[in-house]
Amino acid sequence: MSVQQALITGACGEIGQALAQELTRRGGHRIVTSDLAPLPDSIKGLVAEHVQGDLLFQAKVFYDYDFDVIFHLAASLSSKAEQAPEAAHRINVDGTMQLLAMAAYRSEKYNKRVKFLFPSSIAVYGLPSLEAKQNAEAVKENEWNDPRTMYGCNKLYCEKLGGYYGGFYGQKHLNDNPPAMLDFRALRFPGLVSAATMPSGGTSDYGPEMLHAAAKGEAYACFVRADARLPFMAMPDAIQSILDLTDAPRESLTANVYNVGAFSLSAEEFRQRTLRAFPQAQISFAPNPQRQGIVDSWPADVDDSRARRDWNWSPRYDADGFFDDYFLPKMREKYG
Ligand code: AKB
């Protein structure tokens, strides 16, 4: 089996660590990473090379690498991005464009379609009111594309940039002999929950924060109302979806961008399930208006039938499975 050269940007984040571990478990990859931070111990031994620093200045380094696949995970998440919107734009948009340009250049020059996997988000959706959210069906990819956050705007725009670089870069698709262009594929993720790591800077973070606090025996004040509802997914399913989409034959894809869902819970349902597992847990609600507003604009559920149809997407963990077969066993291993 030939070894695939893979780049993971934002490798020190939750998805990055889990992805590097899974690629290593599967074998057949030489993993290069980049991040602002040094590699954590969890993946240090798995990575062939780590480029530490700001992606905007480091992207040029990667013009000399023969990547087969790029997992561009580096991002400033939704809540953090609202604290410093222009800085977030720089990371989320300018950083992505640098990498897209690099991958497009390499694809054309070496006549090889570099795969570019991009984690987008339910943040690209913007429902205008709580009432609209409550009345909406599970949202399809082309509905409610009216984000209310800098992060959501950035993700939506980068999906479009990926489509441009992958299909129409310099209008070269109209040449007599069109060059190879990068192969852009994006997943719109719901809130992700990992048993191994904690998120930071996101707005769906209350789910994992509540659970991890309960497992550690710490009190937790949830920053959204009890009725706030979002779609969530276990981290192993997120990694599975990235790799399933990576491996899908291009001919079977009818789009560049796919919703992926697993289960939808309100914060109160999260609390009830957490209490069932950790009866001593102290969980209260102290809504933060800004973060609540963001959650109110995001859909309660997503329609992922396009992914199910095109590349057989099917999550392993529904809400019961998430708690009983993934999170709680891992917590018992960790904390006893
Ligand atoms: C966030 O809350 O910003 C992320 C996301 C849903 O994309 N977890």
mmCIF file of C-alpha atoms and ligand atoms in Angstrom, residues 77-79 121-122 151 189-191 201-205 298, ligand 1:
data_model
loop_
_atom_site.group_PDB
_atom_site.id
_atom_site.type_symbol
_atom_site.label_atom_id
_atom_site.label_comp_id
_atom_site.label_asym_id
_atom_site.label_seq_id
_atom_site.Cartn_x
_atom_site.Cartn_y
_atom_site.Cartn_z
ATOM 1 C CA LEU A 77 -14.671 28.966 16.938
ATOM 2 C CA SER A 78 -17.936 30.832 17.245
ATOM 3 C CA SER A 79 -17.895 32.308 20.757
ATOM 4 C CA SER A 121 -20.448 23.931 10.841
ATOM 5 C CA ILE A 122 -24.111 24.365 11.718
ATOM 6 C CA TYR A 151 -17.502 32.261 12.448
ATOM 7 C CA PHE A 189 -20.625 19.553 11.868
ATOM 8 C CA PRO A 190 -23.029 19.867 14.780
ATOM 9 C CA GLY A 191 -21.674 20.313 18.326
ATOM 10 C CA GLY A 201 -14.168 28.912 22.255
ATOM 11 C CA GLY A 202 -17.284 27.269 20.804
ATOM 12 C CA THR A 203 -20.948 27.888 21.559
ATOM 13 C CA SER A 204 -21.991 24.239 21.625
ATOM 14 C CA ASP A 205 -19.383 23.757 24.374
ATOM 15 C CA TRP A 298 -28.636 27.648 14.922
HETATM 16 C C1 AKB B 1 -18.889 26.080 17.865
HETATM 17 O O1 AKB B 1 -19.701 26.009 18.805
HETATM 18 O O2 AKB B 1 -18.404 27.148 17.464
HETATM 19 C C2 AKB B 1 -18.517 24.817 17.154
HETATM 20 C C3 AKB B 1 -19.416 24.569 15.989
HETATM 21 C C4 AKB B 1 -20.793 24.130 16.203
HETATM 22 O O3 AKB B 1 -18.996 24.722 14.884
HETATM 23 N N1 AKB B 1 -18.547 23.716 18.063
#
